[in-house]
Coordinates of N, CA and C in Angstrom, one line a residue:
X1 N 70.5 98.1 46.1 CA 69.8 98.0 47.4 C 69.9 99.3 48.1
X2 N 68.9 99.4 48.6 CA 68.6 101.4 49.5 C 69.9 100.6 50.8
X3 N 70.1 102.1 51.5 CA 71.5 101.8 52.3 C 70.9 101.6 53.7
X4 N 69.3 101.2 53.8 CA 69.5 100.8 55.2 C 69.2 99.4 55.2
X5 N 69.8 98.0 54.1 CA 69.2 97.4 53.8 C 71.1 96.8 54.2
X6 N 70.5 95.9 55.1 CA 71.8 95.0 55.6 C 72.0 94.1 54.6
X7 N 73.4 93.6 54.2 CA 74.2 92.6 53.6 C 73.2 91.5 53.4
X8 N 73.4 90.9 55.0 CA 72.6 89.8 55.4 C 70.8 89.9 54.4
X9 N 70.2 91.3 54.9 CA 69.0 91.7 54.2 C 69.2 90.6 53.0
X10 N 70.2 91.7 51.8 CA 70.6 91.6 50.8 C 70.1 90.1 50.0
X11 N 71.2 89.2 50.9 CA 71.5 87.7 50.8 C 70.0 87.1 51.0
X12 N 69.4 87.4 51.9 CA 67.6 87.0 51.9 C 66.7 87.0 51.0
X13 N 67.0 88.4 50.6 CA 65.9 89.0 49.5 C 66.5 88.3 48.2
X14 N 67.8 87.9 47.9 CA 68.5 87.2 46.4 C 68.1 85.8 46.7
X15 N 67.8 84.9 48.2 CA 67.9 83.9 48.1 C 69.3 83.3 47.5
X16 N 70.4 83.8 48.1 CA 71.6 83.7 47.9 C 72.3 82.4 49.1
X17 N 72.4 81.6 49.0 CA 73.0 81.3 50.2 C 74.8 80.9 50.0
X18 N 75.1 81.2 49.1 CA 76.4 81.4 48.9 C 76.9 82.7 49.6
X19 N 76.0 83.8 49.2 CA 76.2 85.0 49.9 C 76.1 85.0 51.3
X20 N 75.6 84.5 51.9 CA 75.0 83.8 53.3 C 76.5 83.5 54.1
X21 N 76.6 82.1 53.5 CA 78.3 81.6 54.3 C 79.2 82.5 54.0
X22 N 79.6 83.5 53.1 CA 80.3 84.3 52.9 C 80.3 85.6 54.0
X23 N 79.3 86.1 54.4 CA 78.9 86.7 55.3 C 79.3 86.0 56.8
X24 N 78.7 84.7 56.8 CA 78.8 83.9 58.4 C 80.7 84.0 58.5
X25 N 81.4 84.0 57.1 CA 82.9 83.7 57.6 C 83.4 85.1 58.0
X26 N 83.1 85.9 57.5 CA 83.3 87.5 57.8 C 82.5 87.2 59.2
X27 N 81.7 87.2 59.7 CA 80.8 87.5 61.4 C 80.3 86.3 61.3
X28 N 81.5 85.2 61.9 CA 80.3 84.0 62.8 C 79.6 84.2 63.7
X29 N 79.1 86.0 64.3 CA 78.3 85.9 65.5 C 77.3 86.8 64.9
X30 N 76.9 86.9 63.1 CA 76.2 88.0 62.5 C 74.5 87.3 63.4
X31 N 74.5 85.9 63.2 CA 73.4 85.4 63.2 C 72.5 85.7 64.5
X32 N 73.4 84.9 65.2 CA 73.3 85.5 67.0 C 72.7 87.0 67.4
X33 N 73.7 88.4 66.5 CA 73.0 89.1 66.6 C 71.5 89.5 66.8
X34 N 71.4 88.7 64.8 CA 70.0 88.9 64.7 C 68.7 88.5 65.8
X35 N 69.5 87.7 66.0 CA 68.8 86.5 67.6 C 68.2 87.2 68.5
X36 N 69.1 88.1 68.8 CA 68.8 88.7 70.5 C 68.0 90.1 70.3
X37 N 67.2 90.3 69.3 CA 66.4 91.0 69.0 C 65.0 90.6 69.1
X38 N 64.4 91.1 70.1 CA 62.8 90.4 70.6 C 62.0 90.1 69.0
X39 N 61.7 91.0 68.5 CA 61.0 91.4 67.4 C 61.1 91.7 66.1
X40 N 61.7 90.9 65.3 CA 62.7 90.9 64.2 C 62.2 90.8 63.0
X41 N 62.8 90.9 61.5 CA 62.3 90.2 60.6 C 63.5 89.6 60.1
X42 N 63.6 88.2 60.5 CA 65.1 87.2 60.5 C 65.2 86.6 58.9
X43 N 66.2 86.7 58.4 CA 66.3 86.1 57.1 C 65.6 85.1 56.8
X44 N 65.0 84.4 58.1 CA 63.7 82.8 57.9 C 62.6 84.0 57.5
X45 N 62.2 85.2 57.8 CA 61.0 85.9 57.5 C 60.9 86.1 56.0
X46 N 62.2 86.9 55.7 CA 62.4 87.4 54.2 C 62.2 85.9 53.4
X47 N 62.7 84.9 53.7 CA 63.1 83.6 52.7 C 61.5 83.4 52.3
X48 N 60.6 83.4 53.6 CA 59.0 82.8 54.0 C 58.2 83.4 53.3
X49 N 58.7 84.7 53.2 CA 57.3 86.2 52.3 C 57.9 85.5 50.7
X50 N 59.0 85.2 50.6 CA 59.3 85.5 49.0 C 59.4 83.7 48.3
X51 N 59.4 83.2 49.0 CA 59.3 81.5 48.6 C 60.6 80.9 48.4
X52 N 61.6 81.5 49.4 CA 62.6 81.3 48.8 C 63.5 79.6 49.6
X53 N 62.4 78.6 48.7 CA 63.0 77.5 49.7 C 64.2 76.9 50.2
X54 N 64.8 77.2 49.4 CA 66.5 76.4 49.5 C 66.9 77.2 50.8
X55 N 66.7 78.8 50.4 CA 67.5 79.5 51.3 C 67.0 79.2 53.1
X56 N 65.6 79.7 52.6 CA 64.6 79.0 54.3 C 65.6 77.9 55.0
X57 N 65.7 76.5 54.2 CA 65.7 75.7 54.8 C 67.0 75.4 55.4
X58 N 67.9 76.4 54.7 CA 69.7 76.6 55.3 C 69.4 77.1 56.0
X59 N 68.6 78.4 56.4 CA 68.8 79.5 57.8 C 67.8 78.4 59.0
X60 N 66.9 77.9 58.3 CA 66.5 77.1 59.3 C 67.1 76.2 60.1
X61 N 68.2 75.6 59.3 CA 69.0 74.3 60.1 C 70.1 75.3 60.8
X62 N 70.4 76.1 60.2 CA 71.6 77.0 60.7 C 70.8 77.9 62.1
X63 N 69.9 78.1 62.5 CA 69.6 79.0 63.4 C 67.6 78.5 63.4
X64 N 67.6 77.6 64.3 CA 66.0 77.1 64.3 C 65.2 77.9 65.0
X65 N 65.8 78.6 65.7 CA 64.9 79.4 66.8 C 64.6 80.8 65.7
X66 N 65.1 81.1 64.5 CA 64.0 81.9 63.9 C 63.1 81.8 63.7
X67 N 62.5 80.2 63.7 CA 61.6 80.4 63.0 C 60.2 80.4 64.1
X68 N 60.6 80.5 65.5 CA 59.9 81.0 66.6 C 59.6 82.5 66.2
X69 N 60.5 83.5 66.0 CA 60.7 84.7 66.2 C 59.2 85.1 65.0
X70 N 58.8 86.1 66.2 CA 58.0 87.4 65.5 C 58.5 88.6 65.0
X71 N 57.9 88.6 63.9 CA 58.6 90.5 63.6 C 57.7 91.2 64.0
X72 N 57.5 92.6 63.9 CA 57.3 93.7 64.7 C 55.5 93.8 64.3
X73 N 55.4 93.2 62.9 CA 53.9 93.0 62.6 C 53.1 91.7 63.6
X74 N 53.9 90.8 64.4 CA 53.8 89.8 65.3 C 53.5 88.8 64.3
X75 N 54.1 88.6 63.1 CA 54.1 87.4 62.3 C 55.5 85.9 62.7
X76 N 55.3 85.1 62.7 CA 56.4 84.2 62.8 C 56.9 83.8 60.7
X77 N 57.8 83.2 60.4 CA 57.9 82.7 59.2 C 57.3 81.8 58.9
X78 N 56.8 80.9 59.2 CA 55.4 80.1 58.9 C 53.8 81.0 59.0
X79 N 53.8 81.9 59.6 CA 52.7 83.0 59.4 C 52.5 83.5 57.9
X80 N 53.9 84.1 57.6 CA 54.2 84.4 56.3 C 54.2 83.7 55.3
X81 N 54.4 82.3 55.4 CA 54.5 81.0 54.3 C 53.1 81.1 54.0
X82 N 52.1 80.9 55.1 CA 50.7 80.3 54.7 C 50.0 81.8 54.1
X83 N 50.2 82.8 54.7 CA 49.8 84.0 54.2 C 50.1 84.4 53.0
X84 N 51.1 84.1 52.6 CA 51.7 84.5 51.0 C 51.2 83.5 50.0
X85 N 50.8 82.5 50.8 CA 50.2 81.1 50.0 C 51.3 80.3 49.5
X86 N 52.5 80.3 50.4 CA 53.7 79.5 50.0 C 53.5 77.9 50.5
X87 N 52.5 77.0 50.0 CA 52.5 75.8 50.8 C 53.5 75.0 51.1
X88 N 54.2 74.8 49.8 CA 55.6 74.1 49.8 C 56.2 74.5 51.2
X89 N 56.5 75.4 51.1 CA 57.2 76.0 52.5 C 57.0 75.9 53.7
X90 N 55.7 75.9 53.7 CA 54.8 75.9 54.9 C 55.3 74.5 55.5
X91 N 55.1 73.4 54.6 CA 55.0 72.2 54.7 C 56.6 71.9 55.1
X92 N 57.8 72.2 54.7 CA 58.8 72.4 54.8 C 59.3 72.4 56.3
X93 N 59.0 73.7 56.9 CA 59.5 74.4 58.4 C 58.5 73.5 58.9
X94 N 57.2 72.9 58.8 CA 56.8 71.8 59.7 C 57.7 70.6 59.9
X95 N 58.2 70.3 58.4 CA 58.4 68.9 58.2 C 60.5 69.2 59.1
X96 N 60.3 70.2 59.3 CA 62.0 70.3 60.2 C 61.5 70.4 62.1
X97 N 60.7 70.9 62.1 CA 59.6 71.3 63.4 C 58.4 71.4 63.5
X98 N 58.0 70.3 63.9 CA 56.5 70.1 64.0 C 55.6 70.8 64.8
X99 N 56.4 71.3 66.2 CA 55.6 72.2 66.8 C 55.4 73.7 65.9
X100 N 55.8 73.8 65.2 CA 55.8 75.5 64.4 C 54.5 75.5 64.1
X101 N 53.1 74.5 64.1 CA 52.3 74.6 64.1 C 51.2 75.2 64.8
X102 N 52.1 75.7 66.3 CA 51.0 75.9 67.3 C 51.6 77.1 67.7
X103 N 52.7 78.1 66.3 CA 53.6 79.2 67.2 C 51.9 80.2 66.9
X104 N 52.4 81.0 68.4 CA 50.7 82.3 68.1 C 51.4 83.1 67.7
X105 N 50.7 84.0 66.8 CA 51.3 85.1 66.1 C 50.6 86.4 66.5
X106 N 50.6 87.1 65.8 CA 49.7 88.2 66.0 C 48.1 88.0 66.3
X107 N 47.2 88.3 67.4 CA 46.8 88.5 68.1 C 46.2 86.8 68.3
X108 N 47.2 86.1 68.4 CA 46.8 84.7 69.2 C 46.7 83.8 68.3
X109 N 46.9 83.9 66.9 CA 46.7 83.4 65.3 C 47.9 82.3 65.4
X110 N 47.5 81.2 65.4 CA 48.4 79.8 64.9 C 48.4 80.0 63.1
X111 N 49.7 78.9 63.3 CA 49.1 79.0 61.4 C 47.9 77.8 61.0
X112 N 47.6 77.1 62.2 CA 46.6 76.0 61.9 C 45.0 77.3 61.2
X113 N 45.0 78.4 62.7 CA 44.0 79.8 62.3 C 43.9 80.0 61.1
X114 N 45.3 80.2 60.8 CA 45.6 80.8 59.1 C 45.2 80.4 58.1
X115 N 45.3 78.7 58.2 CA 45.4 78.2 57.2 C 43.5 77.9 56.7
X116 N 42.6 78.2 57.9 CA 41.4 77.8 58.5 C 40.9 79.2 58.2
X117 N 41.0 80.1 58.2 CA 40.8 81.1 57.9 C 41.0 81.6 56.1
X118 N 41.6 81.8 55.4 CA 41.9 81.5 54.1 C 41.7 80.2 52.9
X119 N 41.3 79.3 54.0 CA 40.2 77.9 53.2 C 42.1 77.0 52.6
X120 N 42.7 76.8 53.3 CA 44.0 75.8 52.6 C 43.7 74.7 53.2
X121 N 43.0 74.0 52.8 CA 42.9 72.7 53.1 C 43.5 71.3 52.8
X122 N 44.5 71.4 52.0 CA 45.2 70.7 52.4 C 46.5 71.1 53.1
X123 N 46.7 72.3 53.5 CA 47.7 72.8 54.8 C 46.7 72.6 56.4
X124 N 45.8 72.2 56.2 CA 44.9 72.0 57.5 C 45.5 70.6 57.5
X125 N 45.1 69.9 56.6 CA 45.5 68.6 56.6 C 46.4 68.0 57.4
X126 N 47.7 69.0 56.3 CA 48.6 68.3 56.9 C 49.4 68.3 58.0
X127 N 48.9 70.0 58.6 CA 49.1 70.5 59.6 C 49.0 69.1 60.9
X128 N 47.5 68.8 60.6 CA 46.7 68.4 62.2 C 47.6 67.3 62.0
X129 N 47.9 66.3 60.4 CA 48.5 65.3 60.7 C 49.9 64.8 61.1
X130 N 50.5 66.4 61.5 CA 51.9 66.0 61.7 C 51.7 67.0 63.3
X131 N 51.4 67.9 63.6 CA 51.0 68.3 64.7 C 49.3 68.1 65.3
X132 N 49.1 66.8 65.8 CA 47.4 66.6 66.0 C 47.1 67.9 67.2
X133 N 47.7 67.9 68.3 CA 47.3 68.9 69.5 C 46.9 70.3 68.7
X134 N 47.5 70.7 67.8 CA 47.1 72.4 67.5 C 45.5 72.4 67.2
X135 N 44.7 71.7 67.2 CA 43.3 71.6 66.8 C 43.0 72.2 68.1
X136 N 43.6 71.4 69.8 CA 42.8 72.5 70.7 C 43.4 74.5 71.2
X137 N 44.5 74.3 70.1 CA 44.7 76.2 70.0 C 43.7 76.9 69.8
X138 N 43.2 78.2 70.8 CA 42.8 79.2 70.8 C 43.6 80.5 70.3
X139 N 43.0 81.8 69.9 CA 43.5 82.9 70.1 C 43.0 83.6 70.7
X140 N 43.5 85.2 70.5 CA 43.1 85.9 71.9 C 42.1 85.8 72.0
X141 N 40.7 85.9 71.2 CA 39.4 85.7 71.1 C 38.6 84.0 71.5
X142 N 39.3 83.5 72.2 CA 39.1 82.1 72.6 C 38.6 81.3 71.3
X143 N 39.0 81.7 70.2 CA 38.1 80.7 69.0 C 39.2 80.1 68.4
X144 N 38.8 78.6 68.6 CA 39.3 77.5 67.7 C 39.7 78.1 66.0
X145 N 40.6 76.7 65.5 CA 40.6 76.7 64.3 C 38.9 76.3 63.7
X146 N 38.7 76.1 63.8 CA 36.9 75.2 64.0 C 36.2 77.1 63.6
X147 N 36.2 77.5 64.5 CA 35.4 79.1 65.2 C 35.7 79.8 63.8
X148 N 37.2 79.6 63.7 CA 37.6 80.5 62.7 C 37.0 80.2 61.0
X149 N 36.7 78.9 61.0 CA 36.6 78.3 59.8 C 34.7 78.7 59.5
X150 N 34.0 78.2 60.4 CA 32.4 79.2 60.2 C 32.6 80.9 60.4
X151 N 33.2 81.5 61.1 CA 33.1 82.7 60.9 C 33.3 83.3 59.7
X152 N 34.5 83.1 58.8 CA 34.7 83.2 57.8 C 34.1 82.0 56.3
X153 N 32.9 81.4 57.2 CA 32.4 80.7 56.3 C 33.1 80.1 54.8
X154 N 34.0 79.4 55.5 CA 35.0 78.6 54.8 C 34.6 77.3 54.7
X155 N 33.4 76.4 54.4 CA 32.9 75.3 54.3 C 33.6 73.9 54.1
X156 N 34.8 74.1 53.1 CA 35.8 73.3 52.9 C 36.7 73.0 54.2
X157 N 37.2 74.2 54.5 CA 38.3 73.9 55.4 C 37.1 73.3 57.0
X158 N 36.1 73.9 56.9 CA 35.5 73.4 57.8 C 35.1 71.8 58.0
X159 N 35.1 71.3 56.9 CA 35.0 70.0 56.5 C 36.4 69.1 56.8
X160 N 37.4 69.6 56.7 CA 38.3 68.9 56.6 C 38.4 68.9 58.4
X161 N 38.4 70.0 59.2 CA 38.6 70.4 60.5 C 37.3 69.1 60.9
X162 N 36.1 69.2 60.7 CA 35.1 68.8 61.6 C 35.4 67.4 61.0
X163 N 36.2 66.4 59.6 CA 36.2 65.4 59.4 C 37.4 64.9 60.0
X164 N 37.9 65.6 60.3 CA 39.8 65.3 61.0 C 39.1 64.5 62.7
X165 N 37.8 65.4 63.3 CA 38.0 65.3 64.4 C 37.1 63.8 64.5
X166 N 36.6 64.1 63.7 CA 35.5 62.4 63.2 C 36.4 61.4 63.3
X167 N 37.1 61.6 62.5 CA 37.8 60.6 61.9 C 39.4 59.9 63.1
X168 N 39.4 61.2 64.2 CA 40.6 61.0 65.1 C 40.6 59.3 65.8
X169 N 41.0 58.8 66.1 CA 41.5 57.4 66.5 C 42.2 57.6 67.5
X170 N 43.0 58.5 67.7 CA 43.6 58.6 69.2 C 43.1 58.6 70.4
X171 N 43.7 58.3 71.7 CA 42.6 57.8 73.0 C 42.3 59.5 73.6
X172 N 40.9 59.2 73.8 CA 40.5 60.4 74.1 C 39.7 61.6 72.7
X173 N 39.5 60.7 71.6 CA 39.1 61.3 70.6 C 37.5 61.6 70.5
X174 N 36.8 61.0 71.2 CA 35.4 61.4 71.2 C 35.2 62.7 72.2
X175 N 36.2 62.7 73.5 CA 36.5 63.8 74.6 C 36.7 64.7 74.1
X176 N 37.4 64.8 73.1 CA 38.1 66.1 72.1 C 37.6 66.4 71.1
X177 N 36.9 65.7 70.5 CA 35.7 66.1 69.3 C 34.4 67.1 70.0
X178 N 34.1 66.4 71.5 CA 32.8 67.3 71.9 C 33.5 68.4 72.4
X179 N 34.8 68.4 73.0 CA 35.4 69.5 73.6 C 35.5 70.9 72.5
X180 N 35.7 70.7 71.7 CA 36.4 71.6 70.1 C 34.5 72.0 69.7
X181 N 33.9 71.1 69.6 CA 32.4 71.2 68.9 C 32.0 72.4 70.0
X182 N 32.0 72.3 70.9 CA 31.5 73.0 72.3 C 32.1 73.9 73.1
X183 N 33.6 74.5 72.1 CA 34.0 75.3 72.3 C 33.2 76.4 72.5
X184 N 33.4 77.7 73.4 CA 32.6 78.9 73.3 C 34.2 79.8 72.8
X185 N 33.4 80.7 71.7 CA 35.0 81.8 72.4 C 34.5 83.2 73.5
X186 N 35.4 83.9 73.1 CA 35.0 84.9 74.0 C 33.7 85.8 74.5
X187 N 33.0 85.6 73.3 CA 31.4 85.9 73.3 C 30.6 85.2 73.8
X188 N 31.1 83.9 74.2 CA 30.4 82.9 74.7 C 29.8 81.9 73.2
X189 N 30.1 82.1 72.1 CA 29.7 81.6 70.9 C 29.9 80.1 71.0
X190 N 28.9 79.5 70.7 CA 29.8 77.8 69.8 C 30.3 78.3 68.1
X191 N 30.2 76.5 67.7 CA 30.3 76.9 65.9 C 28.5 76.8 65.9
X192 N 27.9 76.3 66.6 CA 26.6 76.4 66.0 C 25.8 77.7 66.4
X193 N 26.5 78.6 67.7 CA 25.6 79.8 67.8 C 25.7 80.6 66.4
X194 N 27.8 80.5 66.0 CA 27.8 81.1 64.8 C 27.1 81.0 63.8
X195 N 26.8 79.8 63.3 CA 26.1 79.5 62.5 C 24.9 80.0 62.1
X196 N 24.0 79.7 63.2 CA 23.0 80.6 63.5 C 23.4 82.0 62.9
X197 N 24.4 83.0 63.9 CA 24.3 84.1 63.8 C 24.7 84.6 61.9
X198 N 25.0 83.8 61.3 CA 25.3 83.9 59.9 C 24.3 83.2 59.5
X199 N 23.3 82.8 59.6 CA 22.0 82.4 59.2 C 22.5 80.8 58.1
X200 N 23.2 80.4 59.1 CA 23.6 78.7 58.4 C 22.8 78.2 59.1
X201 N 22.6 76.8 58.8 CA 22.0 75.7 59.2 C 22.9 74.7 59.6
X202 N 22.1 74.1 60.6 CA 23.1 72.5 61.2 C 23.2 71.7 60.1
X203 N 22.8 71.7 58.6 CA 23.1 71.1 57.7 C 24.6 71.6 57.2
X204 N 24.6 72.4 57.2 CA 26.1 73.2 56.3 C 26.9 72.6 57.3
X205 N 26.8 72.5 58.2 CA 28.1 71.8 59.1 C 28.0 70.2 58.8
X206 N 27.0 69.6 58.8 CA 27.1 68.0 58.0 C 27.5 68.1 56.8
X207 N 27.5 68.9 56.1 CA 27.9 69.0 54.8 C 29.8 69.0 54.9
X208 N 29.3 69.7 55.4 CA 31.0 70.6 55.5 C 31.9 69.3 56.3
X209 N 31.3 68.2 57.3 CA 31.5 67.4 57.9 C 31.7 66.3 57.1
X210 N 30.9 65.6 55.8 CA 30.9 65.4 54.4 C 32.8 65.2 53.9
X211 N 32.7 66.3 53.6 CA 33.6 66.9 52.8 C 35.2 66.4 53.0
X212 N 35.3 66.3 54.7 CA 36.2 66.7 55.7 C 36.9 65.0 55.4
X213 N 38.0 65.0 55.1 CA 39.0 63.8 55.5 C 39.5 63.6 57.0
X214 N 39.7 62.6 57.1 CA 39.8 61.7 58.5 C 41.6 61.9 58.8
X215 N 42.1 61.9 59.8 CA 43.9 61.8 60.1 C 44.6 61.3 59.4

């Protein structure tokens, strides 16, 4: 390992967690450290880029507030799960904390964005169905997961988003279907101006609506 690469590093990048408690008995306050650093990349980051689930899910229970933390790229560890295309994982840090669904990352990006953006549709899934509220997240650009899914003309994931909101049963579910549909973002856009502006049709959204599974 190059020498500006901490112990702790070390133990992340091996997915060691022997090496881990060995470390915590040497500095029970190694972790804490790491903590009080605004902008970090916390062993929950390194575990998240590399798939390393055993080890994630010890630093997770051992120190939960990493997996709040941004590093300096404004990624959280669930940013990096869905990014790297680690679903297992992804699904994991939900299934310990369900709000990690709605953490914003770099420039206002949930991982519900993420996952809507890159077409993972069954991480949309199971996202909405273990956190339903992240469907009304915005980013800095006022666009829904919904916004993000026609911009990047991701038809799938669009389907699953516009059939989730179909398909919602909770009180207040028709309120929140026209609310999301009728979103503008910051251009003033709907999904249908986009549509337009990408020369779709109100069909591709029935389609895509089609497609989409219910809660």
């Amino acid at each position: 390992m190059a020498n500006n690469v901490s112990p702790l590093e070390e133990a992340a990048l091996s997915g060691d967690t022997d090496r881990l408690y060995a470390l915590i008995e040497e500095d029970p306050d190694m972790l804490n450290a790491v903590d009080a650093k605004p902008f970090v990349n916390t062993p929950l980051h390194i575990a998240a880029s590399l798939k390393y689930l055993y080890f994630a899910t010890e630093i997770m229970m051992l120190k939960p507030s990493f997996a709040l933390k941004l590093n300096p790229q404004g990624f959280s560890p669930i940013h990096l799960a869905v990014k790297n295309g680690h679903s297992k994982l992804a699904r994991r840090l939900v299934d310990m904390k369900k709000e990690l669904v709605r953490v914003k990352g770099r420039e206002g990006n949930t991982p519900l964005h993420f996952a809507s953006q890159i077409g993972e549709c069954d991480l949309l899934a199971y996202f909405l169905s273990a956190c339903p509220d992240s469907i009304l997240d915005v980013n800095a650009r006022d666009e829904t997961a919904v916004h993000i899914a026609v911009r990047n003309q991701q038809f799938d994931a669009l389907g699953v988003l516009i059939g989730w909101l179909k398909g919602n049963t909770r009180k207040g579910a028709a309120s929140l279907e026209k609310s999301i549909l009728n979103s503008k973002d910051e251009e003033g856009n709907t999904i249908l101006h986009l549509s337009a502006l990408k020369g779709l049709s109100r069909s591709v959204l029935a389609e895509g609506h089609s497609r989409g599974p219910g809660p």
